[in-house]
Amino acid sequence: MRFALRLISIPLLAIVLVACQIGPTDRPVPSVSQIGSDLKCSVGDHAFEDAQAGWGFCYPGTWKYNERANQSASPSGLDLTFDITDVPCASPSPVQGQPTPRPICSPGAGLFAFMIISTYDRGGAPSLAAWAQSNLDKKLTLEPIQWGNAIEGGRLSDGRRVALTPQHVIMLDLRAGFGNLDLEGAMSARLGTWKFLI
């Protein structure tokens, strides 16, 4: 019986030793590109990129969002809507022997807003003004702005922003009422992070 136990325990010991060996520390490179990995976001910001719509941008790292896609009728295009909430306080991990750490809250914790990013076909329009003239209310005026790497950027008199890219026109519509998340302040400060892909 002892001999049989020894005979079984030797291969079992070898298997355990092999299983406990430290493997290579190099991590494999992901085969799927990471969302927004090519955007230059500030520390604490996160990146969002939609390659199909043809754009990406940085947003505050404390935001959580629910995204929905809808077709728009006039002008014809794609609307991506974002229900945004500034996440409530985060609790740091406790350190043994230390008192429980206090939660860390962002100034707008729990506040919310709504954002619509519309992507329309440029349709051969030679300029942003020409596209706006043929697709939007004629009463709207357009003030030129810098917006990421857009060919042309503008702010409409109703507050929406529009960008002309080689193939598309992108419209940013920020909606937040009094006392809600300061979406205007956060997104206008990050207009330079936008990258238009097509």
PDB file of C-alpha atoms in Angstrom, residues 33-134:
ATOM      1  CA  SER A  33      -8.666  47.664 -31.218  1.00  0.00           C
ATOM      2  CA  GLN A  34      -9.566  49.419 -27.985  1.00  0.00           C
ATOM      3  CA  ILE A  35     -12.324  52.030 -28.162  1.00  0.00           C
ATOM      4  CA  GLY A  36     -10.820  55.491 -28.314  1.00  0.00           C
ATOM      5  CA  SER A  37      -7.253  54.253 -27.867  1.00  0.00           C
ATOM      6  CA  ASP A  38      -6.004  56.770 -30.435  1.00  0.00           C
ATOM      7  CA  LEU A  39      -7.556  59.803 -28.700  1.00  0.00           C
ATOM      8  CA  LYS A  40      -5.394  62.057 -26.531  1.00  0.00           C
ATOM      9  CA  CYS A  41      -7.481  62.442 -23.373  1.00  0.00           C
ATOM     10  CA  SER A  42      -6.430  64.282 -20.220  1.00  0.00           C
ATOM     11  CA  VAL A  43      -5.691  62.290 -17.079  1.00  0.00           C
ATOM     12  CA  GLY A  44      -8.999  61.237 -15.536  1.00  0.00           C
ATOM     13  CA  ASP A  45     -10.922  61.501 -18.815  1.00  0.00           C
ATOM     14  CA  HIS A  46     -12.217  58.546 -20.820  1.00  0.00           C
ATOM     15  CA  ALA A  47     -12.457  58.140 -24.591  1.00  0.00           C
ATOM     16  CA  PHE A  48     -15.464  57.275 -26.733  1.00  0.00           C
ATOM     17  CA  GLU A  49     -15.094  56.451 -30.407  1.00  0.00           C
ATOM     18  CA  ASP A  50     -17.624  55.215 -32.925  1.00  0.00           C
ATOM     19  CA  ALA A  51     -15.759  54.155 -36.059  1.00  0.00           C
ATOM     20  CA  GLN A  52     -18.997  53.528 -37.962  1.00  0.00           C
ATOM     21  CA  ALA A  53     -20.276  57.054 -37.294  1.00  0.00           C
ATOM     22  CA  GLY A  54     -16.773  58.387 -37.939  1.00  0.00           C
ATOM     23  CA  TRP A  55     -15.877  60.323 -34.790  1.00  0.00           C
ATOM     24  CA  GLY A  56     -14.567  60.093 -31.233  1.00  0.00           C
ATOM     25  CA  PHE A  57     -14.082  62.389 -28.232  1.00  0.00           C
ATOM     26  CA  CYS A  58     -12.970  62.557 -24.586  1.00  0.00           C
ATOM     27  CA  TYR A  59     -15.356  62.980 -21.666  1.00  0.00           C
ATOM     28  CA  PRO A  60     -15.004  63.229 -17.856  1.00  0.00           C
ATOM     29  CA  GLY A  61     -14.113  59.905 -16.264  1.00  0.00           C
ATOM     30  CA  THR A  62     -16.833  60.314 -13.626  1.00  0.00           C
ATOM     31  CA  TRP A  63     -19.589  60.091 -16.249  1.00  0.00           C
ATOM     32  CA  LYS A  64     -21.602  56.975 -16.983  1.00  0.00           C
ATOM     33  CA  TYR A  65     -23.898  56.882 -19.985  1.00  0.00           C
ATOM     34  CA  ASN A  66     -26.538  54.842 -21.766  1.00  0.00           C
ATOM     35  CA  GLU A  67     -26.279  55.092 -25.530  1.00  0.00           C
ATOM     36  CA  ARG A  68     -29.033  54.560 -28.099  1.00  0.00           C
ATOM     37  CA  ALA A  69     -28.934  54.782 -31.883  1.00  0.00           C
ATOM     38  CA  ASN A  70     -31.848  56.186 -33.901  1.00  0.00           C
ATOM     39  CA  GLN A  71     -32.338  57.063 -37.538  1.00  0.00           C
ATOM     40  CA  SER A  72     -33.197  60.714 -38.149  1.00  0.00           C
ATOM     41  CA  ALA A  73     -35.610  61.686 -40.885  1.00  0.00           C
ATOM     42  CA  SER A  74     -34.882  65.294 -41.784  1.00  0.00           C
ATOM     43  CA  PRO A  75     -32.111  65.587 -42.698  1.00  0.00           C
ATOM     44  CA  SER A  76     -31.506  61.870 -43.115  1.00  0.00           C
ATOM     45  CA  GLY A  77     -28.810  60.503 -40.809  1.00  0.00           C
ATOM     46  CA  LEU A  78     -27.925  58.710 -37.595  1.00  0.00           C
ATOM     47  CA  ASP A  79     -28.572  60.089 -34.103  1.00  0.00           C
ATOM     48  CA  LEU A  80     -26.638  58.663 -31.171  1.00  0.00           C
ATOM     49  CA  THR A  81     -28.254  59.724 -27.909  1.00  0.00           C
ATOM     50  CA  PHE A  82     -26.482  59.625 -24.556  1.00  0.00           C
ATOM     51  CA  ASP A  83     -28.230  59.708 -21.175  1.00  0.00           C
ATOM     52  CA  ILE A  84     -25.347  60.934 -18.995  1.00  0.00           C
ATOM     53  CA  THR A  85     -25.069  60.768 -15.210  1.00  0.00           C
ATOM     54  CA  ASP A  86     -22.160  61.975 -13.136  1.00  0.00           C
ATOM     55  CA  VAL A  87     -21.586  58.875 -11.011  1.00  0.00           C
ATOM     56  CA  PRO A  88     -22.162  59.103  -7.300  1.00  0.00           C
ATOM     57  CA  CYS A  89     -19.304  59.034  -4.861  1.00  0.00           C
ATOM     58  CA  ALA A  90     -16.694  56.290  -5.066  1.00  0.00           C
ATOM     59  CA  SER A  91     -15.382  54.610  -1.935  1.00  0.00           C
ATOM     60  CA  PRO A  92     -11.630  53.997  -1.871  1.00  0.00           C
ATOM     61  CA  SER A  93     -10.406  50.589  -0.727  1.00  0.00           C
ATOM     62  CA  PRO A  94      -9.842  50.406   3.021  1.00  0.00           C
ATOM     63  CA  VAL A  95      -6.284  49.947   4.278  1.00  0.00           C
ATOM     64  CA  GLN A  96      -5.823  47.439   7.088  1.00  0.00           C
ATOM     65  CA  GLY A  97      -5.300  49.168  10.415  1.00  0.00           C
ATOM     66  CA  GLN A  98      -6.588  52.509   9.085  1.00  0.00           C
ATOM     67  CA  PRO A  99     -10.029  54.048   9.600  1.00  0.00           C
ATOM     68  CA  THR A 100     -12.518  53.550   6.784  1.00  0.00           C
ATOM     69  CA  PRO A 101     -11.721  56.145   4.096  1.00  0.00           C
ATOM     70  CA  ARG A 102     -14.305  58.783   3.271  1.00  0.00           C
ATOM     71  CA  PRO A 103     -16.032  58.548  -0.106  1.00  0.00           C
ATOM     72  CA  ILE A 104     -14.623  60.682  -2.903  1.00  0.00           C
ATOM     73  CA  CYS A 105     -17.306  62.669  -4.709  1.00  0.00           C
ATOM     74  CA  SER A 106     -17.127  64.750  -7.845  1.00  0.00           C
ATOM     75  CA  PRO A 107     -18.771  68.192  -7.572  1.00  0.00           C
ATOM     76  CA  GLY A 108     -21.661  67.098  -9.799  1.00  0.00           C
ATOM     77  CA  ALA A 109     -22.235  63.620  -8.331  1.00  0.00           C
ATOM     78  CA  GLY A 110     -25.694  62.371  -9.258  1.00  0.00           C
ATOM     79  CA  LEU A 111     -26.455  65.148 -11.756  1.00  0.00           C
ATOM     80  CA  PHE A 112     -27.612  64.196 -15.245  1.00  0.00           C
ATOM     81  CA  ALA A 113     -27.944  65.520 -18.798  1.00  0.00           C
ATOM     82  CA  PHE A 114     -28.812  64.392 -22.321  1.00  0.00           C
ATOM     83  CA  MET A 115     -26.632  64.649 -25.439  1.00  0.00           C
ATOM     84  CA  ILE A 116     -27.442  63.947 -29.082  1.00  0.00           C
ATOM     85  CA  ILE A 117     -24.686  63.517 -31.658  1.00  0.00           C
ATOM     86  CA  SER A 118     -26.080  63.389 -35.181  1.00  0.00           C
ATOM     87  CA  THR A 119     -24.142  62.202 -38.218  1.00  0.00           C
ATOM     88  CA  TYR A 120     -25.411  63.301 -41.626  1.00  0.00           C
ATOM     89  CA  ASP A 121     -24.137  62.730 -45.148  1.00  0.00           C
ATOM     90  CA  ARG A 122     -22.291  65.803 -46.418  1.00  0.00           C
ATOM     91  CA  GLY A 123     -23.935  65.367 -49.798  1.00  0.00           C
ATOM     92  CA  GLY A 124     -21.260  67.249 -51.733  1.00  0.00           C
ATOM     93  CA  ALA A 125     -21.796  70.518 -49.834  1.00  0.00           C
ATOM     94  CA  PRO A 126     -18.745  72.742 -50.459  1.00  0.00           C
ATOM     95  CA  SER A 127     -18.913  74.351 -47.000  1.00  0.00           C
ATOM     96  CA  LEU A 128     -20.622  74.113 -43.646  1.00  0.00           C
ATOM     97  CA  ALA A 129     -22.640  77.247 -44.404  1.00  0.00           C
ATOM     98  CA  ALA A 130     -23.870  75.723 -47.684  1.00  0.00           C
ATOM     99  CA  TRP A 131     -24.919  72.502 -45.923  1.00  0.00           C
ATOM    100  CA  ALA A 132     -26.693  74.443 -43.148  1.00  0.00           C
ATOM    101  CA  GLN A 133     -28.478  76.639 -45.701  1.00  0.00           C
ATOM    102  CA  SER A 134     -29.900  73.637 -47.546  1.00  0.00           C
TER     103      SER A 134
END
